[in-house]
């Protein structure tokens, strides 16, 4: 697993944002960092497109991009949910089911809210619908992130386990891991 660059608390906001956005390229960061970022960007565009389809129609005149935006938003959120710490102890099929379910519920619920908002704003200026779409998408996304952070905070302590790779991994203490690693904050014997 890739290790993120050290974050100095005294660095500027721009460098911290750059360190967050630009992670080292490997399989894990492509799947669980860059794909969710792409999904978040498409979620924002989806919010604007659902509230007022005419805004993006001038950029894509020959096709409706709603399905593409929804698919990328769905995939990004599903991969993000799959990699959350509170799902670590589950088997991969269960993590996939919960990721797909959570992503579908969140995205379809958001689309329903945006359709209702779009009905009220259909006669407004396009700039109003863009601000309402991006604002509601940002609000829903932040509330979802805060909720997932809270759920992840209920996972017990973390400790370093050696893995088959050369880099150690942080893993949550749970029953399955404790069976392999009986001493807390110790090294795993896998």
XYZ file of N, CA and C in Angstrom:
570
model
N 0.849 -1.179 0.000
C 0.000 0.000 0.000
C 0.886 1.230 0.000
N 0.521 2.227 -0.732
C 1.309 3.444 -0.813
C 1.207 4.229 0.479
N 2.301 4.857 0.866
C 2.278 5.697 2.058
C 2.205 7.149 1.627
N 1.283 7.922 2.223
C 1.189 9.329 1.838
C 2.390 10.106 2.334
N 2.667 11.213 1.680
C 3.779 12.061 2.077
C 3.515 12.627 3.463
N 4.577 12.878 4.210
C 4.457 13.435 5.551
C 3.801 14.811 5.466
N 2.896 15.076 6.367
C 2.215 16.362 6.374
C 2.719 17.189 7.545
N 3.340 18.296 7.238
C 3.812 19.225 8.252
C 2.681 20.188 8.565
N 2.282 20.328 9.849
C 1.148 21.190 10.152
C 1.396 22.661 9.848
N 2.651 23.055 9.677
C 2.944 24.457 9.417
C 3.017 24.786 7.926
N 2.717 23.832 7.058
C 2.760 24.097 5.630
C 1.532 24.899 5.220
N 1.605 25.519 4.076
C 0.509 26.359 3.619
C -0.682 25.511 3.189
N -1.815 26.158 3.076
C -3.037 25.475 2.666
C -2.900 24.889 1.268
N -2.243 25.620 0.385
C -2.067 25.150 -0.993
C -1.234 23.878 -1.027
N -0.163 23.816 -0.249
C 0.667 22.610 -0.259
C -0.065 21.431 0.385
N -0.889 21.685 1.407
C -1.657 20.600 2.011
C -2.705 20.069 1.037
N -3.362 20.971 0.302
C -4.333 20.535 -0.705
C -3.622 19.751 -1.804
N -2.454 20.227 -2.217
C -1.679 19.507 -3.231
C -1.265 18.130 -2.762
N -0.857 18.022 -1.492
C -0.479 16.716 -0.958
C -1.671 15.783 -0.882
N -2.863 16.339 -0.594
C -4.060 15.507 -0.551
C -4.466 15.053 -1.953
N -4.464 15.987 -2.894
C -4.942 15.670 -4.240
C -3.991 14.766 -5.012
N -2.698 14.987 -4.860
C -1.714 14.274 -5.675
C -0.972 13.255 -4.836
N -1.499 12.044 -4.802
C -0.905 10.928 -4.084
C 0.001 10.154 -5.041
N 0.947 9.373 -4.508
C 1.778 8.541 -5.391
C 0.903 7.572 -6.194
N 1.299 7.285 -7.413
C 0.496 6.434 -8.291
C 0.803 4.965 -8.012
N -0.214 4.244 -7.599
C -0.162 2.785 -7.477
C -1.604 2.291 -7.569
N -1.791 1.009 -7.543
C -3.123 0.421 -7.705
C -4.091 0.951 -6.654
N -3.655 0.996 -5.393
C -4.545 1.420 -4.315
C -4.951 2.884 -4.448
N -4.019 3.750 -4.810
C -4.387 5.163 -4.911
C -5.242 5.425 -6.144
N -5.027 4.677 -7.217
C -5.878 4.854 -8.397
C -7.313 4.427 -8.064
N -7.464 3.286 -7.393
C -8.800 2.784 -7.081
C -9.481 3.535 -5.951
N -8.730 3.860 -4.896
C -9.363 4.359 -3.680
C -9.067 5.821 -3.378
N -8.357 6.516 -4.277
C -8.133 7.949 -4.110
C -8.576 8.709 -5.367
N -7.972 8.378 -6.499
C -8.275 9.120 -7.728
C -9.669 8.820 -8.270
N -10.112 7.573 -8.240
C -11.461 7.241 -8.725
C -12.542 7.914 -7.865
N -12.429 7.908 -6.525
C -13.413 8.665 -5.745
C -13.357 10.178 -5.985
N -12.166 10.729 -6.243
C -12.088 12.159 -6.573
C -12.796 12.449 -7.897
N -12.590 11.586 -8.888
C -13.294 11.736 -10.160
C -14.797 11.592 -9.951
N -15.193 10.658 -9.097
C -16.610 10.489 -8.786
C -17.203 11.709 -8.113
N -16.429 12.354 -7.216
C -16.920 13.563 -6.550
C -17.093 14.705 -7.550
N -16.152 14.837 -8.474
C -16.275 15.879 -9.503
C -17.499 15.621 -10.381
N -17.721 14.363 -10.747
C -18.888 14.027 -11.560
C -20.184 14.174 -10.769
N -20.126 13.969 -9.459
C -21.295 14.183 -8.600
C -21.692 15.662 -8.636
N -20.709 16.556 -8.582
C -20.998 17.984 -8.670
C -21.604 18.358 -10.012
N -21.043 17.828 -11.099
C -21.606 18.095 -12.430
C -23.001 17.481 -12.581
N -23.188 16.309 -11.972
C -24.501 15.671 -12.020
C -25.545 16.533 -11.322
N -25.167 17.165 -10.226
C -26.126 18.013 -9.507
C -26.585 19.169 -10.380
N -25.659 19.790 -11.076
C -26.018 20.900 -11.965
C -26.852 20.391 -13.134
N -26.473 19.251 -13.691
C -27.164 18.702 -14.864
C -28.590 18.283 -14.543
N -28.825 17.742 -13.360
C -30.178 17.304 -13.017
C -31.065 18.509 -12.715
N -30.538 19.502 -12.030
C -31.345 20.676 -11.709
C -31.683 21.475 -12.972
N -30.697 21.656 -13.855
C -30.952 22.393 -15.093
C -30.136 21.754 -16.222
N -30.736 20.841 -16.977
C -30.009 20.143 -18.047
C -29.501 21.066 -19.155
N -30.067 22.237 -19.275
C -29.645 23.155 -20.334
C -28.251 23.726 -20.104
N -27.775 23.712 -18.861
C -26.459 24.285 -18.565
C -25.356 23.472 -19.240
N -25.383 22.152 -19.088
C -24.350 21.313 -19.697
C -24.659 20.982 -21.153
N -25.888 21.232 -21.594
C -26.250 20.925 -22.977
C -25.470 21.786 -23.962
N -25.065 22.982 -23.545
C -24.294 23.819 -24.464
C -22.871 23.290 -24.641
N -22.368 22.519 -23.684
C -21.025 21.924 -23.812
C -21.074 20.568 -24.514
N -22.170 19.860 -24.365
C -22.361 18.547 -25.002
C -23.684 18.576 -25.758
N -23.728 19.226 -26.923
C -25.018 19.451 -27.595
C -25.657 18.191 -28.173
N -24.880 17.181 -28.509
C -25.439 16.018 -29.203
C -25.743 14.835 -28.301
N -25.467 14.946 -27.009
C -25.744 13.796 -26.156
C -26.100 14.228 -24.746
N -26.847 13.365 -24.089
C -27.213 13.570 -22.691
C -26.144 12.897 -21.831
N -25.479 13.653 -21.012
C -24.357 13.123 -20.228
C -24.778 12.677 -18.836
N -26.069 12.684 -18.532
C -26.543 12.334 -17.196
C -26.114 10.933 -16.794
N -26.262 9.957 -17.688
C -25.913 8.579 -17.353
C -24.411 8.415 -17.121
N -23.597 9.103 -17.901
C -22.146 9.025 -17.721
C -21.745 9.641 -16.387
N -22.313 10.795 -16.074
C -22.016 11.442 -14.802
C -22.475 10.580 -13.632
N -23.656 9.983 -13.750
C -24.164 9.119 -12.692
C -23.278 7.894 -12.509
N -22.856 7.278 -13.601
C -22.002 6.085 -13.523
C -20.675 6.402 -12.842
N -20.057 7.511 -13.204
C -18.785 7.880 -12.561
C -18.991 8.238 -11.099
N -20.066 8.932 -10.777
C -20.364 9.262 -9.384
C -20.623 7.992 -8.576
N -21.391 7.079 -9.145
C -21.697 5.808 -8.490
C -20.429 4.987 -8.251
N -19.575 4.888 -9.258
C -18.340 4.109 -9.138
C -17.397 4.722 -8.115
N -17.226 6.041 -8.163
C -16.331 6.705 -7.219
C -16.769 6.531 -5.782
N -18.060 6.723 -5.515
C -18.554 6.565 -4.150
C -18.506 5.101 -3.719
N -18.828 4.195 -4.619
C -18.760 2.771 -4.272
C -17.358 2.341 -3.882
N -16.347 2.790 -4.631
C -14.954 2.462 -4.281
C -14.543 3.137 -2.981
N -15.040 4.347 -2.761
C -14.732 5.043 -1.503
C -15.329 4.287 -0.311
N -16.573 3.854 -0.428
C -17.201 3.092 0.651
C -16.497 1.757 0.869
N -16.098 1.110 -0.206
C -15.410 -0.183 -0.122
C -14.131 -0.083 0.703
N -13.451 1.063 0.622
C -12.146 1.193 1.285
C -12.225 1.813 2.670
N -13.415 2.053 3.190
C -13.536 2.696 4.497
C -13.126 1.735 5.614
N -12.513 2.264 6.682
C -12.024 1.405 7.771
C -13.110 0.605 8.479
N -14.333 1.105 8.577
C -15.354 0.350 9.308
C -15.774 -0.915 8.574
N -15.393 -1.067 7.312
C -15.698 -2.283 6.555
C -14.497 -3.217 6.442
N -13.401 -2.886 7.127
C -12.170 -3.652 6.961
C -12.348 -5.128 7.299
N -13.074 -5.446 8.350
C -13.164 -6.834 8.810
C -14.103 -7.697 7.981
N -14.808 -7.104 7.036
C -15.723 -7.879 6.208
C -14.993 -8.537 5.046
N -15.576 -9.584 4.549
C -15.040 -10.221 3.346
C -15.341 -9.342 2.144
N -14.552 -9.503 1.082
C -14.689 -8.654 -0.100
C -16.095 -8.651 -0.711
N -16.789 -9.803 -0.833
C -18.143 -9.741 -1.405
C -19.090 -8.856 -0.583
N -18.987 -8.923 0.741
C -19.842 -8.087 1.579
C -19.471 -6.610 1.447
N -18.181 -6.332 1.363
C -17.761 -4.941 1.174
C -18.274 -4.400 -0.155
N -18.244 -5.235 -1.194
C -18.749 -4.806 -2.501
C -20.258 -4.559 -2.448
N -20.995 -5.452 -1.804
C -22.443 -5.281 -1.700
C -22.775 -4.000 -0.957
N -22.099 -3.744 0.170
C -22.368 -2.533 0.944
C -21.934 -1.283 0.196
N -20.841 -1.367 -0.558
C -20.409 -0.226 -1.358
C -21.402 0.104 -2.461
N -21.885 -0.929 -3.156
C -22.865 -0.726 -4.229
C -24.169 -0.183 -3.642
N -24.631 -0.779 -2.559
C -25.893 -0.357 -1.946
C -25.806 1.094 -1.453
N -24.757 1.421 -0.721
C -24.605 2.781 -0.212
C -24.495 3.798 -1.328
N -23.764 3.455 -2.369
C -23.600 4.362 -3.490
C -24.916 4.563 -4.236
N -25.675 3.489 -4.456
C -26.968 3.622 -5.133
C -27.944 4.467 -4.325
N -28.040 4.195 -3.030
C -28.967 4.940 -2.180
C -28.595 6.414 -2.153
N -27.308 6.722 -1.984
C -26.871 8.110 -1.917
C -27.101 8.833 -3.240
N -26.702 8.223 -4.347
C -26.830 8.883 -5.647
C -28.281 9.031 -6.079
N -29.103 7.985 -5.919
C -30.505 8.109 -6.302
C -31.257 9.074 -5.384
N -30.924 9.074 -4.098
C -31.531 10.038 -3.185
C -31.167 11.460 -3.556
N -29.911 11.669 -3.933
C -29.481 13.000 -4.365
C -30.204 13.428 -5.634
N -30.337 12.511 -6.596
C -31.033 12.839 -7.844
C -32.488 13.201 -7.553
N -33.130 12.499 -6.641
C -34.511 12.815 -6.278
C -34.606 14.228 -5.692
N -33.689 14.582 -4.804
C -33.670 15.928 -4.220
C -33.455 16.971 -5.311
N -32.537 16.707 -6.233
C -32.247 17.680 -7.285
C -33.408 17.847 -8.259
N -34.131 16.771 -8.544
C -35.296 16.879 -9.421
C -36.347 17.772 -8.765
N -36.563 17.579 -7.473
C -37.528 18.414 -6.758
C -37.061 19.866 -6.735
N -35.775 20.100 -6.461
C -35.246 21.469 -6.488
C -35.351 22.072 -7.884
N -35.104 21.261 -8.905
C -35.180 21.740 -10.281
C -36.581 22.172 -10.677
N -37.595 21.530 -10.122
C -38.984 21.926 -10.407
C -39.263 23.342 -9.899
N -38.674 23.675 -8.739
C -38.885 25.003 -8.174
C -38.054 26.072 -8.883
N -36.927 25.652 -9.477
C -36.008 26.619 -10.082
C -36.076 26.655 -11.601
N -37.064 26.006 -12.205
C -37.073 25.890 -13.667
C -37.168 27.243 -14.367
N -37.741 28.241 -13.732
C -37.857 29.543 -14.384
C -36.736 30.499 -13.988
N -35.837 30.057 -13.141
C -34.756 30.916 -12.672
C -33.628 30.983 -13.702
N -32.700 31.890 -13.439
C -31.527 32.038 -14.303
C -30.651 30.794 -14.214
N -29.903 30.487 -15.278
C -28.992 29.328 -15.215
C -27.954 29.461 -14.094
N -27.510 30.672 -13.810
C -26.511 30.841 -12.745
C -27.084 30.439 -11.389
N -28.359 30.703 -11.164
C -29.001 30.301 -9.909
C -29.027 28.788 -9.786
N -29.383 28.119 -10.858
C -29.442 26.653 -10.797
C -28.048 26.053 -10.624
N -27.015 26.687 -11.188
C -25.646 26.198 -10.997
C -25.248 26.325 -9.528
N -25.526 27.480 -8.930
C -25.168 27.674 -7.521
C -25.962 26.750 -6.603
N -27.240 26.590 -6.870
C -28.057 25.693 -6.052
C -27.593 24.248 -6.241
N -27.309 23.853 -7.467
C -26.845 22.490 -7.727
C -25.519 22.197 -7.051
N -24.534 23.077 -7.260
C -23.228 22.848 -6.632
C -23.311 22.953 -5.108
N -24.102 23.908 -4.623
C -24.242 24.063 -3.171
C -24.896 22.864 -2.521
N -25.976 22.369 -3.137
C -26.650 21.195 -2.568
C -25.775 19.948 -2.701
N -25.063 19.812 -3.820
C -24.165 18.666 -3.977
C -23.032 18.689 -2.968
N -22.459 19.873 -2.747
C -21.390 20.006 -1.755
C -21.916 19.724 -0.356
N -23.105 20.240 -0.045
C -23.692 20.008 1.280
C -23.971 18.532 1.507
N -24.605 17.875 0.549
C -24.899 16.443 0.701
C -23.619 15.620 0.797
N -22.615 15.970 -0.013
C -21.344 15.249 0.031
C -20.627 15.417 1.357
N -20.624 16.642 1.893
C -19.965 16.874 3.187
C -20.688 16.154 4.325
N -22.010 16.185 4.309
C -22.764 15.475 5.348
C -22.470 13.979 5.268
N -22.418 13.442 4.050
C -22.075 12.026 3.888
C -20.678 11.708 4.384
N -19.708 12.592 4.103
C -18.339 12.372 4.579
C -18.268 12.438 6.096
N -18.958 13.418 6.683
C -18.959 13.524 8.151
C -19.583 12.282 8.780
N -20.645 11.778 8.172
C -21.281 10.573 8.682
C -20.324 9.383 8.614
N -19.662 9.202 7.476
C -18.727 8.081 7.343
C -17.542 8.231 8.295
N -17.053 9.456 8.487
C -15.972 9.675 9.457
C -16.421 9.299 10.861
N -17.672 9.620 11.205
C -18.195 9.245 12.519
C -18.280 7.719 12.656
N -18.793 7.063 11.624
C -18.889 5.599 11.673
C -17.492 4.985 11.778
N -16.533 5.527 11.026
C -15.161 5.023 11.111
C -14.550 5.261 12.482
N -14.961 6.323 13.159
C -14.396 6.598 14.482
C -14.865 5.584 15.519
N -15.908 4.825 15.222
C -16.369 3.799 16.150
C -15.541 2.523 16.049
N -14.697 2.420 15.012
C -13.811 1.266 14.881
C -12.722 1.398 15.951
N -12.443 0.332 16.701
C -11.424 0.439 17.752
C -10.043 0.813 17.219
N -9.101 0.883 18.104
C -7.749 1.382 17.851
C -7.086 0.753 16.630
N -6.132 1.489 16.098
C -5.323 1.007 14.982
C -3.965 0.570 15.502
N -3.360 -0.362 14.820
C -1.991 -0.727 15.125
C -1.308 -1.173 13.844
N 0.030 -1.233 13.881
C 0.797 -1.556 12.677
C 0.941 -3.060 12.574
N 0.601 -3.601 11.430
C 0.770 -5.023 11.158
C 1.731 -5.166 9.988
N 2.613 -6.121 10.065
C 3.474 -6.368 8.918
C 2.644 -7.091 7.874
N 2.922 -6.825 6.640
C 2.175 -7.475 5.569
C 3.152 -8.241 4.692
N 2.605 -8.875 3.671
C 3.467 -9.616 2.763
C 4.332 -8.669 1.945
N 3.899 -7.399 1.858
C 4.697 -6.403 1.151
C 5.751 -5.845 2.096
N 6.630 -5.033 1.569
C 7.705 -4.487 2.389
C 7.214 -3.379 3.313
N 6.076 -2.752 3.016
C 5.560 -1.649 3.821
C 4.596 -2.180 4.879
N 4.679 -1.689 6.107
C 3.664 -2.067 7.098
C 2.344 -1.381 6.780
N 1.255 -1.970 7.237
C -0.071 -1.409 6.999
C -0.734 -1.107 8.333
N -1.563 -0.070 8.372
C -2.391 0.209 9.535
C -3.674 -0.585 9.392
N -4.000 -1.329 10.417
C -5.222 -2.114 10.386
C -5.981 -1.903 11.691
N -7.311 -1.890 11.626
C -8.071 -1.717 12.856
C -8.059 -2.987 13.686
N -8.129 -2.822 14.992
C -8.278 -3.963 15.890
C -9.700 -4.477 15.753
N -9.864 -5.653 15.329
C -11.175 -6.286 15.319
C -10.937 -7.764 15.579
N -11.991 -8.512 15.701
C -11.863 -9.905 16.129
C -10.969 -10.694 15.182
N -11.168 -10.543 13.866
C -10.373 -11.318 12.922
C -8.894 -10.947 13.001
N -8.612 -9.654 13.146
C -7.224 -9.227 13.214
C -6.629 -9.623 14.553
N -7.385 -9.542 15.640
C -6.862 -9.908 16.951
C -6.512 -11.384 17.014
N -7.209 -12.205 16.248
C -6.858 -13.614 16.226
C -5.494 -13.821 15.587
N -5.162 -13.011 14.577
C -3.852 -13.109 13.941
C -2.805 -12.329 14.716
N -3.220 -11.272 15.423
C -2.314 -10.368 16.120
C -2.776 -10.246 17.561
N -2.463 -11.208 18.422
C -3.028 -11.171 19.769
C -2.502 -10.019 20.619
N -1.323 -9.515 20.346
C -0.808 -8.417 21.156
C -1.112 -7.101 20.478
N -1.812 -6.223 21.174
C -2.147 -4.916 20.610
C -0.879 -4.118 20.398
N -0.825 -3.365 19.329
C 0.317 -2.556 18.947
C 1.555 -3.386 18.720
N 1.373 -4.668 18.399
C 2.500 -5.533 18.122
C 2.577 -5.860 16.642
N 3.476 -6.739 16.287
C 3.635 -7.142 14.894
C 2.800 -8.379 14.628
N 2.211 -8.438 13.449
C 1.393 -9.588 13.065
C 2.296 -10.757 12.688
N 1.808 -11.929 12.921
C 2.448 -13.140 12.414
C 1.497 -13.760 11.420
N 1.593 -13.332 10.168
C 0.663 -13.839 9.163
C 1.200 -15.056 8.485
